Coordinates of C-alpha atoms and ligand atoms in Angstrom, one line a residue:
M1 CA 31.2 9.1 52.9
S2 CA 33.3 12.1 51.9
A3 CA 35.7 12.1 49.1
A4 CA 38.3 14.2 50.7
P5 CA 40.4 12.2 53.2
A6 CA 39.5 13.1 56.7
V7 CA 42.4 12.0 58.2
T8 CA 45.7 13.6 58.5
I9 CA 48.6 12.0 56.5
N10 CA 52.0 11.6 58.4
P11 CA 54.0 14.6 57.2
R12 CA 56.7 11.8 56.0
V13 CA 54.2 10.0 53.6
S14 CA 53.4 13.4 52.3
E15 CA 57.3 14.0 51.8
F16 CA 57.9 10.7 50.3
V17 CA 55.1 11.0 48.0
K18 CA 56.0 14.6 46.8
S19 CA 60.0 13.5 46.4
P20 CA 60.9 12.2 42.8
K21 CA 60.1 8.7 41.8
L22 CA 62.9 7.2 40.1
L23 CA 64.2 3.8 39.3
L24 CA 66.6 2.0 41.3
I25 CA 69.3 0.6 39.3
G26 CA 72.7 -0.5 40.4
G27 CA 72.2 1.5 43.8
K28 CA 71.3 4.8 42.3
W29 CA 68.2 6.3 41.7
M30 CA 67.6 7.4 37.9
P31 CA 65.2 8.6 35.7
A32 CA 63.9 6.2 32.9
K33 CA 66.2 6.2 29.8
S34 CA 63.2 7.6 27.7
G35 CA 62.6 10.4 30.1
R36 CA 58.8 9.0 30.6
T37 CA 56.8 8.9 33.8
F38 CA 53.3 7.7 34.5
E39 CA 50.7 8.8 37.1
T40 CA 49.7 6.6 40.2
I41 CA 46.6 7.6 41.3
N42 CA 44.7 7.7 44.8
P43 CA 41.6 5.5 44.1
A44 CA 39.6 7.0 47.0
T45 CA 40.0 10.5 45.4
E46 CA 41.0 9.7 41.8
E47 CA 43.6 12.3 42.2
V48 CA 47.2 11.8 41.2
L49 CA 49.3 11.1 43.8
A50 CA 52.8 11.1 42.0
N51 CA 54.5 10.8 38.6
V52 CA 56.9 7.7 38.5
A53 CA 59.7 7.0 36.3
E54 CA 58.5 4.6 33.8
A55 CA 61.2 1.7 32.9
D56 CA 60.9 0.2 29.6
A57 CA 63.2 -2.5 27.8
A58 CA 66.2 -0.2 27.9
D59 CA 66.1 0.2 31.7
V60 CA 65.8 -3.5 32.0
D61 CA 68.7 -3.9 30.0
E62 CA 70.9 -1.6 32.2
A63 CA 69.1 -3.6 35.7
V64 CA 70.2 -6.2 34.2
K65 CA 74.1 -5.4 33.8
A66 CA 73.9 -3.9 37.4
A67 CA 72.2 -7.3 38.7
R68 CA 74.8 -9.5 36.9
R69 CA 77.8 -7.4 37.9
A70 CA 76.8 -7.6 41.6
F71 CA 76.2 -11.2 41.2
E72 CA 79.1 -12.1 39.5
E73 CA 81.6 -10.1 41.8
G74 CA 80.0 -12.3 44.8
K75 CA 79.4 -9.3 46.8
W76 CA 76.1 -10.9 48.0
S77 CA 76.1 -14.5 46.6
A78 CA 79.7 -15.2 48.1
M79 CA 78.9 -13.2 51.4
R80 CA 79.1 -15.4 54.7
P81 CA 75.7 -16.3 55.3
A82 CA 75.5 -15.0 58.8
D83 CA 76.3 -11.7 57.4
R84 CA 73.8 -12.0 54.5
A85 CA 71.3 -12.6 57.3
R86 CA 72.2 -9.7 59.1
F87 CA 70.7 -7.5 56.2
L88 CA 67.6 -9.4 56.0
F89 CA 67.0 -8.9 60.0
K90 CA 67.6 -5.3 59.2
I91 CA 65.2 -4.9 56.4
A92 CA 62.7 -6.5 58.7
E93 CA 63.5 -4.1 61.5
L94 CA 63.2 -1.1 59.0
I95 CA 60.1 -2.3 57.8
E96 CA 58.5 -2.3 61.3
A97 CA 60.3 1.2 62.2
N98 CA 58.6 2.8 59.3
A99 CA 55.4 0.9 59.8
A100 CA 52.7 3.6 60.4
E101 CA 54.3 5.6 57.4
L102 CA 54.2 2.3 55.0
A103 CA 50.5 1.4 55.9
Q104 CA 49.3 4.9 54.9
L105 CA 51.2 5.0 51.6
E106 CA 49.9 1.5 50.8
T107 CA 46.3 2.8 51.6
L108 CA 47.0 6.1 49.5
D109 CA 47.9 4.1 46.6
N110 CA 46.0 1.0 46.6
G111 CA 42.8 2.1 48.6
K112 CA 42.5 -0.8 50.8
A113 CA 41.2 0.2 54.5
I114 CA 44.1 1.4 56.7
N115 CA 43.4 -1.4 59.3
E116 CA 44.3 -4.0 56.8
S117 CA 47.5 -2.1 55.6
K118 CA 48.6 -1.4 59.1
N119 CA 47.6 -5.3 60.5
I120 CA 48.2 -7.6 57.7
D121 CA 50.3 -6.2 54.9
I122 CA 52.9 -4.4 56.7
P123 CA 53.6 -6.5 59.6
M124 CA 53.4 -9.8 57.5
A125 CA 56.0 -8.2 55.0
A126 CA 58.5 -7.6 58.1
E127 CA 57.7 -11.1 59.3
T128 CA 58.6 -12.7 55.8
F129 CA 62.0 -11.0 55.6
R130 CA 62.4 -12.1 59.2
Y131 CA 61.5 -15.6 58.3
Y132 CA 63.9 -15.9 55.4
A133 CA 66.6 -14.1 57.4
G134 CA 66.6 -17.3 59.5
W135 CA 67.1 -19.4 56.5
V136 CA 70.2 -18.1 55.1
T137 CA 72.3 -19.8 57.6
K138 CA 70.3 -23.0 57.1
I139 CA 70.4 -23.8 53.5
Y140 CA 72.6 -27.0 53.3
G141 CA 73.6 -29.3 50.2
E142 CA 74.0 -33.5 51.3
T143 CA 76.6 -35.9 51.2
N144 CA 75.7 -38.6 48.7
P145 CA 76.4 -42.4 49.4
S146 CA 78.4 -43.0 46.2
S147 CA 81.0 -45.4 45.3
P148 CA 83.7 -46.1 48.1
D149 CA 86.2 -44.1 46.0
M150 CA 84.1 -41.3 45.4
F151 CA 83.1 -38.6 47.6
S152 CA 79.8 -37.1 46.3
Y153 CA 78.1 -34.0 47.7
T154 CA 75.6 -31.4 46.6
L155 CA 76.0 -27.6 46.7
R156 CA 72.9 -25.7 46.8
E157 CA 73.5 -22.6 44.8
P158 CA 71.7 -19.3 43.8
V159 CA 70.0 -19.3 40.5
G160 CA 71.4 -15.7 39.6
V161 CA 69.6 -12.7 38.3
C162 CA 66.0 -13.0 38.9
G163 CA 62.9 -11.1 37.6
Q164 CA 60.5 -10.5 39.8
I165 CA 56.7 -9.2 38.6
I166 CA 54.2 -8.3 41.0
P167 CA 50.7 -7.3 41.4
W168 CA 48.9 -4.4 42.9
N169 CA 46.5 -6.2 45.5
F170 CA 49.3 -6.6 48.2
P171 CA 52.1 -4.4 46.9
L172 CA 54.5 -4.6 49.8
L173 CA 53.6 -7.7 50.7
M174 CA 54.3 -9.4 47.4
A175 CA 57.5 -7.7 46.9
S176 CA 58.4 -9.3 50.2
W177 CA 57.5 -12.6 49.3
K178 CA 59.6 -12.3 46.2
L179 CA 62.6 -10.5 47.5
A180 CA 63.2 -11.9 51.0
P181 CA 63.6 -15.8 49.7
A182 CA 65.3 -14.8 46.5
L183 CA 68.1 -12.7 48.7
A184 CA 68.2 -15.4 51.3
C185 CA 69.5 -17.9 48.9
G186 CA 72.0 -15.4 47.6
N187 CA 70.3 -14.0 44.3
V188 CA 70.2 -10.6 42.9
S189 CA 66.7 -9.3 41.9
I190 CA 64.9 -7.0 39.2
L191 CA 61.8 -6.3 40.8
K192 CA 58.7 -4.5 38.5
P193 CA 55.9 -3.4 40.9
A194 CA 52.3 -3.1 39.3
E195 CA 51.9 0.4 37.6
Q196 CA 48.7 0.8 39.6
T197 CA 51.0 0.6 43.2
P198 CA 54.5 1.7 42.7
L199 CA 54.9 3.6 45.9
T200 CA 55.6 1.0 48.7
A201 CA 58.1 -0.7 46.5
L202 CA 60.0 2.4 46.1
R203 CA 60.2 3.1 49.6
L204 CA 61.3 -0.4 50.5
G205 CA 64.3 0.4 47.9
E206 CA 65.0 3.4 50.1
L207 CA 65.0 1.1 53.1
M208 CA 67.2 -1.5 51.4
L209 CA 69.8 1.2 50.7
E210 CA 69.6 2.3 54.5
A211 CA 70.2 -1.2 55.4
G212 CA 73.4 -1.0 53.5
L213 CA 72.8 -3.8 50.8
P214 CA 75.1 -3.8 48.4
E215 CA 74.5 -2.1 45.0
G216 CA 72.9 -3.8 42.3
V217 CA 71.7 -6.8 44.4
V218 CA 67.9 -5.5 44.3
N219 CA 66.9 -2.9 41.4
I220 CA 63.5 -1.6 41.5
L221 CA 61.9 -0.7 37.9
P222 CA 58.1 0.6 38.2
G223 CA 56.7 0.7 34.6
F224 CA 53.8 -1.3 32.8
G225 CA 53.3 -5.0 31.9
P226 CA 54.2 -4.7 28.0
G227 CA 57.0 -2.5 28.7
A228 CA 59.1 -3.4 31.5
G229 CA 57.6 -6.7 32.2
S230 CA 57.7 -8.4 29.0
A231 CA 61.2 -7.2 28.9
I232 CA 62.0 -8.8 32.1
A233 CA 60.0 -12.0 30.9
A234 CA 62.2 -12.3 27.5
H235 CA 65.5 -11.0 28.7
P236 CA 68.3 -13.9 27.9
G237 CA 70.3 -11.9 31.0
I238 CA 67.7 -13.1 33.4
D239 CA 68.0 -16.7 34.8
K240 CA 64.5 -17.1 36.6
V241 CA 61.2 -15.3 36.4
A242 CA 58.9 -15.3 39.4
F243 CA 55.0 -13.8 38.7
T244 CA 52.1 -13.3 40.6
G245 CA 48.9 -12.1 38.8
S246 CA 46.6 -13.1 36.2
T247 CA 46.4 -16.4 34.5
E248 CA 46.3 -14.7 30.9
V249 CA 49.6 -12.8 31.6
G250 CA 51.2 -16.0 33.4
R251 CA 50.8 -17.8 29.9
E252 CA 52.4 -14.9 28.4
I253 CA 55.2 -15.0 31.0
M254 CA 55.9 -18.7 30.3
K255 CA 56.1 -18.1 26.5
A256 CA 58.7 -15.2 26.9
A257 CA 60.7 -17.0 29.4
S258 CA 61.1 -20.1 26.9
G259 CA 63.6 -18.3 24.9
N260 CA 66.6 -18.9 27.5
L261 CA 64.7 -21.4 29.4
K262 CA 64.3 -19.3 32.1
R263 CA 63.1 -21.3 35.5
V264 CA 59.6 -19.8 35.7
S265 CA 57.1 -19.9 38.9
L266 CA 53.9 -18.5 38.7
E267 CA 51.3 -17.7 41.4
L268 CA 48.0 -16.9 39.4
G269 CA 44.4 -16.3 39.8
G270 CA 41.6 -18.2 41.7
K271 CA 37.8 -19.0 42.1
S272 CA 38.4 -20.6 45.5
P273 CA 35.2 -22.8 47.0
N274 CA 34.6 -22.3 50.5
I275 CA 32.3 -25.3 51.5
I276 CA 29.9 -24.8 54.6
F277 CA 28.3 -28.1 55.9
P278 CA 24.9 -27.9 58.2
D279 CA 27.1 -29.0 61.5
A280 CA 29.4 -26.1 61.2
D281 CA 29.5 -23.2 63.7
M282 CA 27.2 -21.2 61.6
K283 CA 28.3 -18.0 63.2
S284 CA 31.9 -18.2 62.7
A285 CA 31.4 -19.6 59.3
A286 CA 29.4 -16.7 58.0
F287 CA 32.2 -14.5 59.5
G288 CA 34.7 -16.5 57.9
A289 CA 33.0 -16.5 54.4
L290 CA 32.4 -12.7 54.9
M291 CA 36.2 -12.3 55.5
G292 CA 36.8 -14.8 52.7
V293 CA 35.4 -12.9 50.1
F294 CA 35.4 -9.0 51.0
L295 CA 39.0 -8.6 52.5
N296 CA 40.7 -6.1 50.4
Q297 CA 37.5 -5.5 48.4
G298 CA 37.8 -9.2 47.2
Q299 CA 40.8 -8.3 45.2
V300 CA 42.5 -11.2 46.8
C301 CA 43.9 -14.5 44.6
C302 CA 42.7 -16.9 47.1
A303 CA 39.5 -15.2 48.1
G304 CA 36.7 -17.6 48.5
T305 CA 34.3 -16.0 46.0
R306 CA 32.2 -19.4 45.5
V307 CA 30.4 -19.9 48.8
F308 CA 28.9 -23.5 48.9
V309 CA 26.2 -24.3 51.5
Q310 CA 24.5 -27.3 51.8
Q311 CA 20.6 -27.2 50.9
E312 CA 18.7 -27.2 53.9
K313 CA 20.9 -24.3 55.3
Y314 CA 21.3 -22.6 52.3
D315 CA 18.5 -19.4 52.6
Q316 CA 19.6 -19.0 56.3
F317 CA 23.2 -18.7 55.4
T318 CA 23.0 -16.4 52.5
D319 CA 20.7 -14.2 54.5
Q320 CA 23.2 -13.9 57.5
L321 CA 26.1 -13.5 54.9
S322 CA 24.3 -11.0 53.3
Q323 CA 23.1 -8.9 56.5
L324 CA 26.8 -9.0 57.5
A325 CA 28.0 -7.8 54.1
Q326 CA 25.7 -4.8 54.2
N327 CA 26.8 -3.9 57.6
M328 CA 30.2 -3.2 56.1
K329 CA 31.1 0.4 56.2
I330 CA 32.2 1.8 53.0
G331 CA 34.1 5.1 53.0
D332 CA 37.6 6.7 53.3
P333 CA 40.1 4.1 53.9
L334 CA 42.4 6.2 56.1
D335 CA 39.7 6.2 58.5
T336 CA 40.0 3.3 61.2
S337 CA 36.3 2.7 61.3
T338 CA 36.3 2.1 57.3
R339 CA 35.9 -1.6 56.3
V340 CA 35.6 -1.3 52.6
G341 CA 38.0 1.1 50.5
P342 CA 37.4 1.8 46.8
L343 CA 38.9 -0.9 44.2
V344 CA 42.4 -0.2 42.9
S345 CA 41.6 1.5 39.7
K346 CA 38.8 2.7 37.2
E347 CA 39.8 -0.5 34.9
Q348 CA 38.8 -2.9 38.0
F349 CA 35.9 -0.7 38.8
D350 CA 34.5 -1.1 35.4
R351 CA 35.6 -4.8 35.1
V352 CA 33.9 -5.5 38.6
T353 CA 30.5 -3.8 38.0
S354 CA 30.3 -5.5 34.4
Y355 CA 30.1 -8.9 36.4
L356 CA 27.3 -7.2 38.5
D357 CA 25.4 -6.8 35.2
I358 CA 26.4 -10.3 34.0
G359 CA 25.5 -12.0 37.1
R360 CA 22.1 -10.6 37.1
K361 CA 21.4 -11.7 33.2
E362 CA 22.3 -15.0 33.8
G363 CA 19.4 -15.3 36.6
A364 CA 21.5 -14.9 39.9
K365 CA 19.6 -12.9 42.7
V366 CA 21.4 -10.0 44.2
K367 CA 20.8 -10.4 47.9
T368 CA 22.9 -7.2 48.8
G369 CA 25.0 -4.6 47.0
G370 CA 24.9 -5.3 43.2
E371 CA 26.0 -1.4 42.6
A372 CA 29.0 1.0 42.8
G373 CA 29.0 2.4 46.8
G374 CA 30.7 5.8 46.0
Q375 CA 28.8 9.0 46.4
G376 CA 31.1 11.1 44.7
K377 CA 34.7 10.5 43.3
G378 CA 36.3 7.0 44.0
Y379 CA 35.8 3.6 42.9
F380 CA 33.9 2.0 45.3
V381 CA 31.5 -1.1 44.9
K382 CA 29.2 -2.4 47.4
P383 CA 30.0 -5.9 48.9
T384 CA 27.8 -7.9 46.7
V385 CA 25.9 -11.1 47.7
F386 CA 24.3 -13.1 44.6
A387 CA 22.2 -15.9 45.5
D388 CA 20.5 -18.8 43.3
V389 CA 23.8 -19.2 41.6
N390 CA 24.9 -22.3 39.7
N391 CA 28.7 -23.1 39.4
S392 CA 28.3 -23.1 35.5
M393 CA 27.5 -19.4 35.3
R394 CA 30.5 -17.1 34.4
I395 CA 30.2 -15.2 37.9
A396 CA 31.2 -18.7 39.2
R397 CA 33.7 -19.7 36.9
E398 CA 35.4 -16.2 36.0
E399 CA 38.0 -14.5 38.4
I400 CA 35.8 -11.2 39.3
F401 CA 38.6 -9.8 41.7
G402 CA 36.0 -7.4 43.3
P403 CA 33.8 -7.8 46.4
V404 CA 31.5 -10.3 45.1
A405 CA 30.1 -13.6 46.6
A406 CA 28.6 -16.3 44.7
T407 CA 26.5 -18.5 46.8
I408 CA 25.8 -22.0 45.5
A409 CA 23.7 -24.6 47.3
F410 CA 24.9 -28.3 47.1
K411 CA 23.4 -32.1 48.0
D412 CA 25.8 -33.9 50.1
E413 CA 29.6 -34.3 50.6
N414 CA 30.2 -35.5 47.2
D415 CA 28.4 -33.0 45.5
A416 CA 30.3 -30.2 47.5
V417 CA 33.8 -31.9 46.6
F418 CA 32.7 -32.4 42.7
Q419 CA 31.6 -28.6 42.3
G420 CA 34.2 -27.2 44.5
N421 CA 36.8 -28.8 42.0
D422 CA 34.8 -28.0 39.0
T423 CA 37.0 -25.0 37.9
T424 CA 40.1 -24.4 36.0
Y425 CA 41.8 -23.0 39.0
G426 CA 43.1 -24.5 42.3
L427 CA 44.7 -21.8 44.5
A428 CA 43.0 -22.5 47.8
A429 CA 39.6 -23.9 49.2
A430 CA 38.0 -24.1 52.9
V431 CA 35.7 -26.3 54.7
W432 CA 33.6 -25.8 57.9
T433 CA 32.5 -28.4 59.8
R434 CA 32.4 -29.7 63.4
D435 CA 33.1 -33.5 61.9
I436 CA 36.6 -34.0 62.2
S437 CA 36.8 -37.1 60.1
R438 CA 34.8 -35.1 57.3
A439 CA 37.1 -32.3 57.7
H440 CA 40.3 -34.0 56.8
A441 CA 38.6 -36.3 54.1
V442 CA 37.4 -33.4 52.4
A443 CA 40.6 -31.6 53.0
R444 CA 42.3 -34.3 51.0
K445 CA 39.7 -34.5 48.1
L446 CA 39.9 -30.4 47.1
K447 CA 42.4 -29.9 44.4
A448 CA 44.0 -26.8 45.8
G449 CA 47.4 -25.5 46.9
T450 CA 45.8 -24.4 50.5
V451 CA 42.9 -25.9 52.2
W452 CA 41.6 -23.8 55.4
V453 CA 39.1 -26.0 57.9
N454 CA 37.3 -23.7 60.3
C455 CA 39.1 -20.5 59.1
Y456 CA 39.6 -18.5 56.0
G457 CA 42.9 -17.0 54.2
M458 CA 45.4 -17.9 57.1
L459 CA 48.9 -17.3 55.6
D460 CA 52.0 -17.7 57.6
P461 CA 55.7 -17.4 55.8
I462 CA 56.2 -20.8 57.4
S463 CA 53.4 -22.8 55.1
P464 CA 53.9 -22.9 51.3
F465 CA 51.5 -21.4 49.0
G466 CA 50.6 -21.6 45.7
G467 CA 48.5 -23.2 43.1
Y468 CA 46.9 -26.8 41.6
K469 CA 46.0 -26.5 38.0
Q470 CA 45.6 -23.0 36.1
S471 CA 46.3 -21.0 39.3
G472 CA 50.1 -21.7 38.8
F473 CA 52.9 -23.8 39.7
G474 CA 55.9 -23.7 42.2
R475 CA 55.4 -23.2 45.9
E476 CA 56.2 -19.7 47.5
L477 CA 57.0 -19.4 51.2
G478 CA 58.2 -21.8 53.7
K479 CA 61.2 -24.1 52.8
Y480 CA 59.7 -24.4 49.3
A481 CA 60.7 -20.8 48.6
I482 CA 64.3 -22.0 49.0
E483 CA 63.6 -24.6 45.9
L484 CA 62.5 -22.2 43.9
Y485 CA 65.5 -19.8 44.3
T486 CA 68.6 -22.2 44.2
E487 CA 69.9 -24.6 41.5
I488 CA 71.6 -28.0 42.8
K489 CA 74.9 -28.9 41.8
S490 CA 76.3 -32.8 42.2
V491 CA 80.0 -32.9 42.9
F492 CA 82.5 -35.7 42.3
V493 CA 85.6 -36.2 43.9
K494 CA 88.0 -39.1 43.4
L495 CA 89.3 -40.5 46.6
Ligands
LIG501 P1 48.2 -8.6 35.6 O1 48.2 -8.0 34.1 O2 48.5 -10.0 35.4 O3 49.3 -8.0 36.3 C1 50.3 -8.5 37.3 C2 51.6 -7.9 37.0 O4 52.1 -8.6 35.8 C3 51.9 -6.4 36.8 O5 52.9 -6.1 37.4 C4 51.7 -6.0 35.4 O6 52.3 -4.7 34.9 C5 52.4 -7.3 34.9 N1 52.1 -7.3 33.6 C6 51.1 -7.6 32.6 N2 51.4 -7.8 31.4 C7 52.6 -8.3 31.3 C8 53.2 -8.8 30.2 N3 53.0 -9.1 29.1 N4 54.4 -9.3 30.5 C9 55.0 -9.1 31.9 N5 54.4 -8.5 32.9 C10 53.3 -8.1 32.6 O7 47.2 -8.2 36.3 P2 45.9 -7.1 36.2 O8 45.9 -6.5 34.6 O9 46.4 -5.8 37.3 O10 44.6 -7.7 36.5 C11 43.7 -8.2 35.9 C12 43.1 -9.4 36.6 O11 44.4 -10.4 37.1 C13 42.6 -9.1 37.9 O12 41.0 -8.9 37.7 C14 42.5 -10.3 38.6 O13 41.6 -11.1 38.0 C15 43.7 -11.0 38.1 N6 45.0 -10.6 39.4 C16 45.3 -11.5 39.9 C17 46.2 -11.7 41.0 C18 46.6 -12.5 41.9 O14 47.3 -12.2 42.8 N7 46.6 -13.8 41.6 C19 46.7 -10.0 41.3 C20 46.0 -9.3 40.4 C21 45.2 -9.5 39.3 P3 51.2 -3.7 35.1 O15 50.2 -3.4 36.0 O16 52.1 -2.6 35.5 O17 51.2 -3.0 33.6
LIG502 MG1 47.9 3.9 42.8

């Protein structure tokens, strides 16, 4: 593994990285009012990629004014839906036209393997815009069977100015999950990317201007949580806040949003159970468990970090999973043969490696990994499989957000469901079995927003995504995101 990228960077990517990184407010790029900037780092080399304008409360205020103006003028919300749809289709096309560049940019800023940026993040971002472009012309009200002397109907209207705060694990994709449905419904947005990964959101801002989006409809404000983020959550001029990130910050957002009773939707953490019954196709289950926990270095909210295996197959399965994990190639994330890149930041590296010690101290056994994976610079951690874990250990209860699998034995179906549900989270779950009745029965019993059967991590813009319990509330994607971004109005007309 070499610290310096061996792969050539697309000249357009280098040019973009070198260009000034400003805030997008009211259709114009501008420095932060405070004049402050922060560094974004390449986590594979620990080198500074760019200095980025750091928004704080004053800039959020400015963005709210611009967004409010755009909303009230109706340049977007009152546009003929078929015309509004064209913009979303155009944004999808521009993402695709710039896909190679966006994939490299994402990998430079976040550290994820280029194959993932290229095959997952960027195409799914384009697909999300295209999916919601289709919705723009299909958001209906209803006529209601009221009294004979009344004509009663409902209108579905945009909520207004939306504050959207996103994490660093899927930067462009999370931006698209937030922006595409909000825009489809006629809302305007103030988007705050995570401080660790602001670059693709800024590039998306450029593409949106290229698509001709009216000024003020999308405002992009990189900055820190306690600065720009908390100002968005608390601002009385913002009508709705949508947040993806940690459960702790989700709680803060709810408190801050209570001032003006903003609509709130939260997509938070998880500790998802991946349950493997002995009748499953063990080869696919092992591969599914591997991808379920190690994709994006485990920095995935719905990662299957608790791998439950029925007692009689436990040793065999944990051996198989450990072998696969050990064979994953760690290295320069820009190299197409790399499977495991660095974690996003020093902070995540410290957090994840501290859990490796916690797991050992709790008595779990390291089957593979268990240590840092770099030979020089970069925040690399080896894919780690812990065996002999029980569900009450901290490594089975707390979201580690790194490449760490906790494998846990179970006795029978009831025990699997009981242990699977014995968590404060409820974002996702999976079950592997060839028994069709058991598959559906267990899917019903698991308290999670998404359940996968004989696969892991499938996402599609047509299917809702979100959490039970402390994994949040509200459902993104599918028709459910239309609910998140609209108000319903009843109209009565005396006949
Ligand atoms: P985080 O603090 O929840 O960050 C998510 C977003 O919220 C970022 O844009 C962050 O800004 C912003 N933010 C932070 N504090 C805020 C506040 N008081 N008000 C408003 N916005 C605020 O997550 P993190 O610190 O990056 O990661 C910590 C842990 O969160 C991870 O280890 C993982 O367990 C979990 N996490 C979960 C997800 C998920 O998809 N569910 C994603 C990321 C992390 P800045 O980052 O710019 O400061
Ligand atoms: Mg970065």
